[in-house]
mmCIF file of C-alpha atoms in Angstrom:
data_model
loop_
_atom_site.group_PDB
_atom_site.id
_atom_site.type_symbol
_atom_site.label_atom_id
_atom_site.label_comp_id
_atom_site.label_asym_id
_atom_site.label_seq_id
_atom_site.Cartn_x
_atom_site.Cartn_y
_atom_site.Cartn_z
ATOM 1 C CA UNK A 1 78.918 -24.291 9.027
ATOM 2 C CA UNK A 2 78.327 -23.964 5.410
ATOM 3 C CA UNK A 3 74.996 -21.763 4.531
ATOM 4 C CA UNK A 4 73.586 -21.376 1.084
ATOM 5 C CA UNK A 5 70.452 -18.818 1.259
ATOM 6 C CA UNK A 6 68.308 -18.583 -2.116
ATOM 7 C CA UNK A 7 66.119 -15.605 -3.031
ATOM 8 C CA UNK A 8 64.414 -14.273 -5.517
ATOM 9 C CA UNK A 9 62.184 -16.707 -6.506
ATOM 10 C CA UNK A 10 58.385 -15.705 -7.428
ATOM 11 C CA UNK A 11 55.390 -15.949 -10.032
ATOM 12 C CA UNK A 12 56.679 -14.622 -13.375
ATOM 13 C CA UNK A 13 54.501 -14.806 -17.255
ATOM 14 C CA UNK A 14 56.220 -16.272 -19.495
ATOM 15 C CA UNK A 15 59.158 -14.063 -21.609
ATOM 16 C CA UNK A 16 59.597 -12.582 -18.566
ATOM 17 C CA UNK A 17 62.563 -12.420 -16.566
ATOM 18 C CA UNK A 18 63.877 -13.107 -12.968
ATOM 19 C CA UNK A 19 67.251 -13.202 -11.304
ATOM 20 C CA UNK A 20 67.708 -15.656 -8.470
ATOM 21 C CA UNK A 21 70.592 -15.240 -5.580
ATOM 22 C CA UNK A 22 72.569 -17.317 -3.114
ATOM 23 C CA UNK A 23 73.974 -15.677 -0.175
ATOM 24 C CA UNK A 24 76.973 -17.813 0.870
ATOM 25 C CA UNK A 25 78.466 -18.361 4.230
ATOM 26 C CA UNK A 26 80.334 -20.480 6.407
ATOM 27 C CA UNK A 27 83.142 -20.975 3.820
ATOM 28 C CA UNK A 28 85.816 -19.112 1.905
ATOM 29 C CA UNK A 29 83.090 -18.455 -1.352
ATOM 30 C CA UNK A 30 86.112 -17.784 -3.627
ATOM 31 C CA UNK A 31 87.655 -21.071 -3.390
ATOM 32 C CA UNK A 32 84.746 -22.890 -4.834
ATOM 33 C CA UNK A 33 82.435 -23.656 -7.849
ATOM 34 C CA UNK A 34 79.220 -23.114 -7.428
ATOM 35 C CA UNK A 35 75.534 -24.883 -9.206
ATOM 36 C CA UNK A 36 72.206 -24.037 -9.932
ATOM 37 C CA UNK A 37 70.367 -26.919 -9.747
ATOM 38 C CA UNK A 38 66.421 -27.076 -10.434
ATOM 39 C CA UNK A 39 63.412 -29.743 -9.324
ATOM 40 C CA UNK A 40 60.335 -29.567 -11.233
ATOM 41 C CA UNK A 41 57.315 -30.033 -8.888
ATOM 42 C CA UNK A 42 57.216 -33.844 -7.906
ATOM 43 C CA UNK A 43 59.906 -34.431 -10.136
ATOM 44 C CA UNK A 44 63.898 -34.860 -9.983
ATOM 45 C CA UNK A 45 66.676 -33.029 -10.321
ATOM 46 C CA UNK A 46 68.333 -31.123 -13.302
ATOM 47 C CA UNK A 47 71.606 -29.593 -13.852
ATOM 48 C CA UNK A 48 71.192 -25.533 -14.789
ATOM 49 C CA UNK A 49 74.660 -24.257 -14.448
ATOM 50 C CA UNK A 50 78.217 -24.111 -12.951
ATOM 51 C CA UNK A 51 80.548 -21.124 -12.702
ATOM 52 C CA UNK A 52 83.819 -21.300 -11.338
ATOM 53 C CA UNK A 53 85.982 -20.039 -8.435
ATOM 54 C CA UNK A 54 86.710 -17.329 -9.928
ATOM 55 C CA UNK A 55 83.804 -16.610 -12.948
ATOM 56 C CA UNK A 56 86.046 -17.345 -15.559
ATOM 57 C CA UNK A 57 84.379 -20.333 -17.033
ATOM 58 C CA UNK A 58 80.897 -20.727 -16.877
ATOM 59 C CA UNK A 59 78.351 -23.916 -18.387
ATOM 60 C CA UNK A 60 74.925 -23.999 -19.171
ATOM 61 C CA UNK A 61 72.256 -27.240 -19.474
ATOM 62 C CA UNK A 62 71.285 -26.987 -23.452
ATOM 63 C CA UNK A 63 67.591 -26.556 -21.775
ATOM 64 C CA UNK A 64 69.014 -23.009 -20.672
ATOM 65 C CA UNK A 65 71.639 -22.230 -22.984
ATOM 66 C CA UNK A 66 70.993 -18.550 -24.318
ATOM 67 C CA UNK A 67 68.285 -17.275 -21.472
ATOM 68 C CA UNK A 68 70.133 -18.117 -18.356
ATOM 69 C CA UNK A 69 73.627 -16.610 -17.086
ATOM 70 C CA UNK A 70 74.875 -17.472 -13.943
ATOM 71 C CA UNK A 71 77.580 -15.100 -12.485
ATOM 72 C CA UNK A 72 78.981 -14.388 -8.973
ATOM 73 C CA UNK A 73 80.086 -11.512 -6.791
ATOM 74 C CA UNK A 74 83.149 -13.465 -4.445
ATOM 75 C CA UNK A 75 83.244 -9.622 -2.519
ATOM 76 C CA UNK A 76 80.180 -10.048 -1.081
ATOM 77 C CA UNK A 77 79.902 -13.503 -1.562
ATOM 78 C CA UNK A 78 76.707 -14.357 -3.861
ATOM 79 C CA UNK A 79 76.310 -16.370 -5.971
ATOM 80 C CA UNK A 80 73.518 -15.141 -8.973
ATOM 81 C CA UNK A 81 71.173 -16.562 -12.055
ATOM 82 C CA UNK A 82 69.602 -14.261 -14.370
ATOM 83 C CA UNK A 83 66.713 -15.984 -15.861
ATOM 84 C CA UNK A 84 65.178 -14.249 -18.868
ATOM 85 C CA UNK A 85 62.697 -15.700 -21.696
ATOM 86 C CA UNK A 86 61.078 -17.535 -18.880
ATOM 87 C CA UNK A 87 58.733 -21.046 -19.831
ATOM 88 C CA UNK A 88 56.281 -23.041 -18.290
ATOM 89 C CA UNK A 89 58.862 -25.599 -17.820
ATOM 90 C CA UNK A 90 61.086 -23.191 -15.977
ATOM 91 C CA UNK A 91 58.937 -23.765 -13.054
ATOM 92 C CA UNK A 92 60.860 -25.328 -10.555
ATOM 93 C CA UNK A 93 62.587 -24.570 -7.256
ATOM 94 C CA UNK A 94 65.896 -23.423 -7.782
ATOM 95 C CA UNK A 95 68.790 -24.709 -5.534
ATOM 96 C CA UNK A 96 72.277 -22.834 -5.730
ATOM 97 C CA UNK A 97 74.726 -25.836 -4.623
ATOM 98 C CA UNK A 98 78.676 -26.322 -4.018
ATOM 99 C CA UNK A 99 80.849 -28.058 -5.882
ATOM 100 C CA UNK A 100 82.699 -29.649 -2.920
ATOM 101 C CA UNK A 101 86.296 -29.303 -5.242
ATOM 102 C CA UNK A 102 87.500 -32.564 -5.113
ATOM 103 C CA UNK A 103 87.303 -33.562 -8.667
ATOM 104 C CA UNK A 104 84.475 -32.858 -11.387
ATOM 105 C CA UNK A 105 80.957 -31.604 -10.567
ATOM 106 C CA UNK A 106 81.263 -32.963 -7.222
ATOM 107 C CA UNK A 107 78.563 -31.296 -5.361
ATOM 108 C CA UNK A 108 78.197 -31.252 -1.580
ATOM 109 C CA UNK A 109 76.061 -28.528 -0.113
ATOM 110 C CA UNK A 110 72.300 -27.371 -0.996
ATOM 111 C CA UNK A 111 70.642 -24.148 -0.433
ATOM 112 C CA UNK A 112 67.012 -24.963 0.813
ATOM 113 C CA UNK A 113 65.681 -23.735 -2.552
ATOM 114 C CA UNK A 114 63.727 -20.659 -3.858
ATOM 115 C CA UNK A 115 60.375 -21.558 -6.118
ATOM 116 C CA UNK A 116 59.856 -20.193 -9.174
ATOM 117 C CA UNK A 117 56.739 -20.590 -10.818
ATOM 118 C CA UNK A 118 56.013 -18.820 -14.720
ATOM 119 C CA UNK A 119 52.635 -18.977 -15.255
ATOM 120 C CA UNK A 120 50.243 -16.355 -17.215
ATOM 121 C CA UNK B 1 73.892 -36.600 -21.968
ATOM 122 C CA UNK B 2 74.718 -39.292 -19.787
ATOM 123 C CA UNK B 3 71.410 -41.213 -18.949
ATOM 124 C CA UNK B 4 71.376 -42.527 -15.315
ATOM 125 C CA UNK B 5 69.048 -44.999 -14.827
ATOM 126 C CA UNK B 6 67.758 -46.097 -11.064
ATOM 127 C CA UNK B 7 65.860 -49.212 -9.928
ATOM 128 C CA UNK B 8 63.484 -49.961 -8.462
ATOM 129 C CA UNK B 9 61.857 -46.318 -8.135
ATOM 130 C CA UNK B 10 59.838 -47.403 -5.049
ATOM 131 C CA UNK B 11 61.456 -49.122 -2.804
ATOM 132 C CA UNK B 12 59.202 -50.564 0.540
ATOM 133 C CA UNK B 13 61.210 -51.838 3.387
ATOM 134 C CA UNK B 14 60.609 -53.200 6.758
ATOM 135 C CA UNK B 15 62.747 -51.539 9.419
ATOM 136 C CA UNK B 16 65.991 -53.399 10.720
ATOM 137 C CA UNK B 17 66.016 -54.725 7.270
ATOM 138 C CA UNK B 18 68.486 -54.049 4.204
ATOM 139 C CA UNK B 19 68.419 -52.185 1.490
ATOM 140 C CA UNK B 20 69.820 -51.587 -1.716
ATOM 141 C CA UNK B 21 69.679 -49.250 -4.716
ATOM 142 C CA UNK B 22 70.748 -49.999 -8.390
ATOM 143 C CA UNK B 23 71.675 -47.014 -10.278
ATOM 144 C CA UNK B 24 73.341 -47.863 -13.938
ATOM 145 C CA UNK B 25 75.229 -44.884 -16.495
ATOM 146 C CA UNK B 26 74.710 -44.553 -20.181
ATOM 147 C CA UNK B 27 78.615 -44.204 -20.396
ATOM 148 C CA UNK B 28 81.353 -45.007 -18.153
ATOM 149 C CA UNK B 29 81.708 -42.608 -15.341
ATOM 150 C CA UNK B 30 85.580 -43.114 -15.237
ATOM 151 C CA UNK B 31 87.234 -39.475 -15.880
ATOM 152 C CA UNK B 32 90.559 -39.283 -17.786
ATOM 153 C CA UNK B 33 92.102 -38.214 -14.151
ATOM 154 C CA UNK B 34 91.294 -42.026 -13.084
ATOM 155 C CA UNK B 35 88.350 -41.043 -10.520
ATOM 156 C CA UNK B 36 85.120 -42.297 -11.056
ATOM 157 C CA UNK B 37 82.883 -38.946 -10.203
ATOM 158 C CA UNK B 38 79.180 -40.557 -8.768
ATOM 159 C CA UNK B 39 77.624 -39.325 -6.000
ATOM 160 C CA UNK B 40 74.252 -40.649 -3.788
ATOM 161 C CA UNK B 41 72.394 -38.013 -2.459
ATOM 162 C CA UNK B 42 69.289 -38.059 -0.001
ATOM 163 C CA UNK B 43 66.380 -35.619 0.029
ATOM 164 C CA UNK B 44 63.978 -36.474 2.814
ATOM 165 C CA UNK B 45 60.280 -35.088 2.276
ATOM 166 C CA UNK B 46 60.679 -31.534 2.292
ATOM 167 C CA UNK B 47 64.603 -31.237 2.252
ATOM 168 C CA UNK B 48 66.878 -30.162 0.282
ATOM 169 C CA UNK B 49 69.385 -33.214 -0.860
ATOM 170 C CA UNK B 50 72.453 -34.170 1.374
ATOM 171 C CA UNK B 51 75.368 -35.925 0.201
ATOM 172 C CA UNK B 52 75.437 -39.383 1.185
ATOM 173 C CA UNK B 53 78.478 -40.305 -0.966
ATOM 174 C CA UNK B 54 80.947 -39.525 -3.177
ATOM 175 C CA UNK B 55 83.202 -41.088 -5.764
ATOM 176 C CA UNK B 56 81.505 -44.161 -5.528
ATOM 177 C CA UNK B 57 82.363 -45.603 -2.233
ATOM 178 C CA UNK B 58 83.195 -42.436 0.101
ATOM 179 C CA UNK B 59 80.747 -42.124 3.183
ATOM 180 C CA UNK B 60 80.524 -38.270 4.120
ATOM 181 C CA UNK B 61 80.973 -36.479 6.965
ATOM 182 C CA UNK B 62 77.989 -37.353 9.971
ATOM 183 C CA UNK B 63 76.652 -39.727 7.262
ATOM 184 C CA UNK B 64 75.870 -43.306 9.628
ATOM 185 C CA UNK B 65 78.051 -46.006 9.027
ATOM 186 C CA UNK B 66 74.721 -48.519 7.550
ATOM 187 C CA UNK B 67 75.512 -46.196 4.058
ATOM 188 C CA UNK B 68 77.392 -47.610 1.881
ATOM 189 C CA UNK B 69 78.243 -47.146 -1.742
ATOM 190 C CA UNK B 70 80.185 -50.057 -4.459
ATOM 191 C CA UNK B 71 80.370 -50.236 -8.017
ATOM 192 C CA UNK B 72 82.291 -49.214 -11.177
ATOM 193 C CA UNK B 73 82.008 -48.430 -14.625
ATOM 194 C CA UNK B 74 78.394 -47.765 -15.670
ATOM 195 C CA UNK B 75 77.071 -49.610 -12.523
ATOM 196 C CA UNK B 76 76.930 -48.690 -8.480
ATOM 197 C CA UNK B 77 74.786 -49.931 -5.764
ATOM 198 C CA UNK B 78 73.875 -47.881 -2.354
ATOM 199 C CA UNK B 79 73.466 -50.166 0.387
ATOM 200 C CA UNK B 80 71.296 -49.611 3.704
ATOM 201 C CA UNK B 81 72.424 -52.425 5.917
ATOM 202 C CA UNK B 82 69.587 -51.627 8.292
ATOM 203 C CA UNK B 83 66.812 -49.457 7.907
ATOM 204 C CA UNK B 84 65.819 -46.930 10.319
ATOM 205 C CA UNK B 85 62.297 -44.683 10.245
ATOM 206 C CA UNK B 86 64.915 -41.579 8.912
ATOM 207 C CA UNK B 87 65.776 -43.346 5.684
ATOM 208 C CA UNK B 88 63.160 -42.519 4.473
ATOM 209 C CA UNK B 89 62.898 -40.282 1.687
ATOM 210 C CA UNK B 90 63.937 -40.012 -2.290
ATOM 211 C CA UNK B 91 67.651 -41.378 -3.341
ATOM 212 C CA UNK B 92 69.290 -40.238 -6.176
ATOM 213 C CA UNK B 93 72.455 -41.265 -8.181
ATOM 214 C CA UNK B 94 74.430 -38.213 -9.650
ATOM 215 C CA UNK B 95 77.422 -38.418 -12.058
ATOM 216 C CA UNK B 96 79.951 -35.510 -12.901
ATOM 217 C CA UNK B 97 82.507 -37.389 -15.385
ATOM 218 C CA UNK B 98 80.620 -35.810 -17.851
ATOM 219 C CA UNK B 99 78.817 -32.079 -18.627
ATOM 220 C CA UNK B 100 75.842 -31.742 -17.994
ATOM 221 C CA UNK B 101 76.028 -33.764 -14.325
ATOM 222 C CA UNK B 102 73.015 -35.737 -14.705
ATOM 223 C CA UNK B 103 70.745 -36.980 -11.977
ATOM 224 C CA UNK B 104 69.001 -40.589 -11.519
ATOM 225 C CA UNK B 105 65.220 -40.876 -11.709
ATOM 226 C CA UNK B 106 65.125 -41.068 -8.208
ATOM 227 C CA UNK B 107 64.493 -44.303 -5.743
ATOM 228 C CA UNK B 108 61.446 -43.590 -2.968
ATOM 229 C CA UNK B 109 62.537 -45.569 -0.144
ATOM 230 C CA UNK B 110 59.197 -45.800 2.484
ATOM 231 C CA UNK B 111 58.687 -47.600 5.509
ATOM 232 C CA UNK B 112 56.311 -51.407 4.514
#
């Protein structure tokens, strides 16, 4: 069955930086796009990035644009976010997702989520 | 960005009974390819979100047959024909027509 496993997540001042993975199993990782998705605490959710199959094209939320940069290793199957010029409103749990492939953006499984918190 | 916008946000229902969620797009949510990209999700308290359904009207795997999705355009609809104690939880609309994908409010469905 598909398994997303987040890690990474922690208590981190702000400017500071963190880098979140997503250990992927279950499924041929290669194949697919993957997401970081976020969730403020008590709040909804929010679109941080998508990457490709294969890395070659990669989008960022305007929220994240120029401090985040998502990238993937397919040979050992992991998907990661580097997070760096952390805010206060960077705190959120962090959910790595998959983009099920059957059209645009369309999202299928979650990771259980990794909590970051940036707080001085 | 494409605004989704849900209603209602709280949503109190008695069990056995129906229910229904109203989730409306800032733009149309028809891609050039001719698919309309909206999901539903469902993240019960202290889940992650599970895919409910996608493009619109197409019930996933394991999901029960009482789930169903409708709509078009800028405006879609997930239906609970009956309500049972594990519905509830926090529903939420998700389009990916358009980057960023962008995520309803959120509906709070809770047992009355």
């Amino acid at each position: 069955q598909v398994q997303l496993v987040e890690s990474g997540g922690g208590v981190v001042q702000p400017g500071r930086s963190l880098r979140l993975s997503c250990a992927a199993s279950g499924f041929i990782f290669s194949n697919y796009a993957m997401h970081w998705v976020r969730q403020a605490p008590g709040k909804g959710l929010e679109s941080v990035a998508v990457i490709s199959y294969d890395g070659s094209q990669k989008y960022y939320a305007d929220s994240v644009k120029g401090r985040f940069t998502i990238s993937r290793d397919n040979s050992k199957n992991t998907l990661y976010v580097q997070m760096n010029s952390l805010r206060d409103e960077d705190t959120a749990v962090y959910f790595c997702a998959r983009d099920g492939g059957d059209g645009y953006n369309m999202i299928d499984y979650w990771g259980q989520g990794t909590l970051v918190t940036v707080s001085s | 960005d494409v605004v989704m916008t849900q209603s209602p946000l709280s949503l109190p229902v008695t069990l056995g009974q129906p229910a229904s969620i109203s989730c409306r797009s800032s733009q149309s949510l028809v891609h050039s390819d001719g698919n309309t990209y909206l999901i539903w999700f469902q993240q019960r308290p202290g889940q992650s979100p599970r895919r409910l359904i996608y493009k619109v009207s197409n019930r996933d795997s394991g999901v029960p047959d009482r789930f169903s999705g409708s709509g078009s355009g800028t405006d879609f609809t997930l239906k609970i024909s009956r309500v049972e104690a594990e519905d509830v939880g926090v529903y939420y609309c998700m389009q990916g027509a358009h980057w960023p994908p962008t995520f309803g409010q959120g509906t709070k469905v809770e047992i009355k």
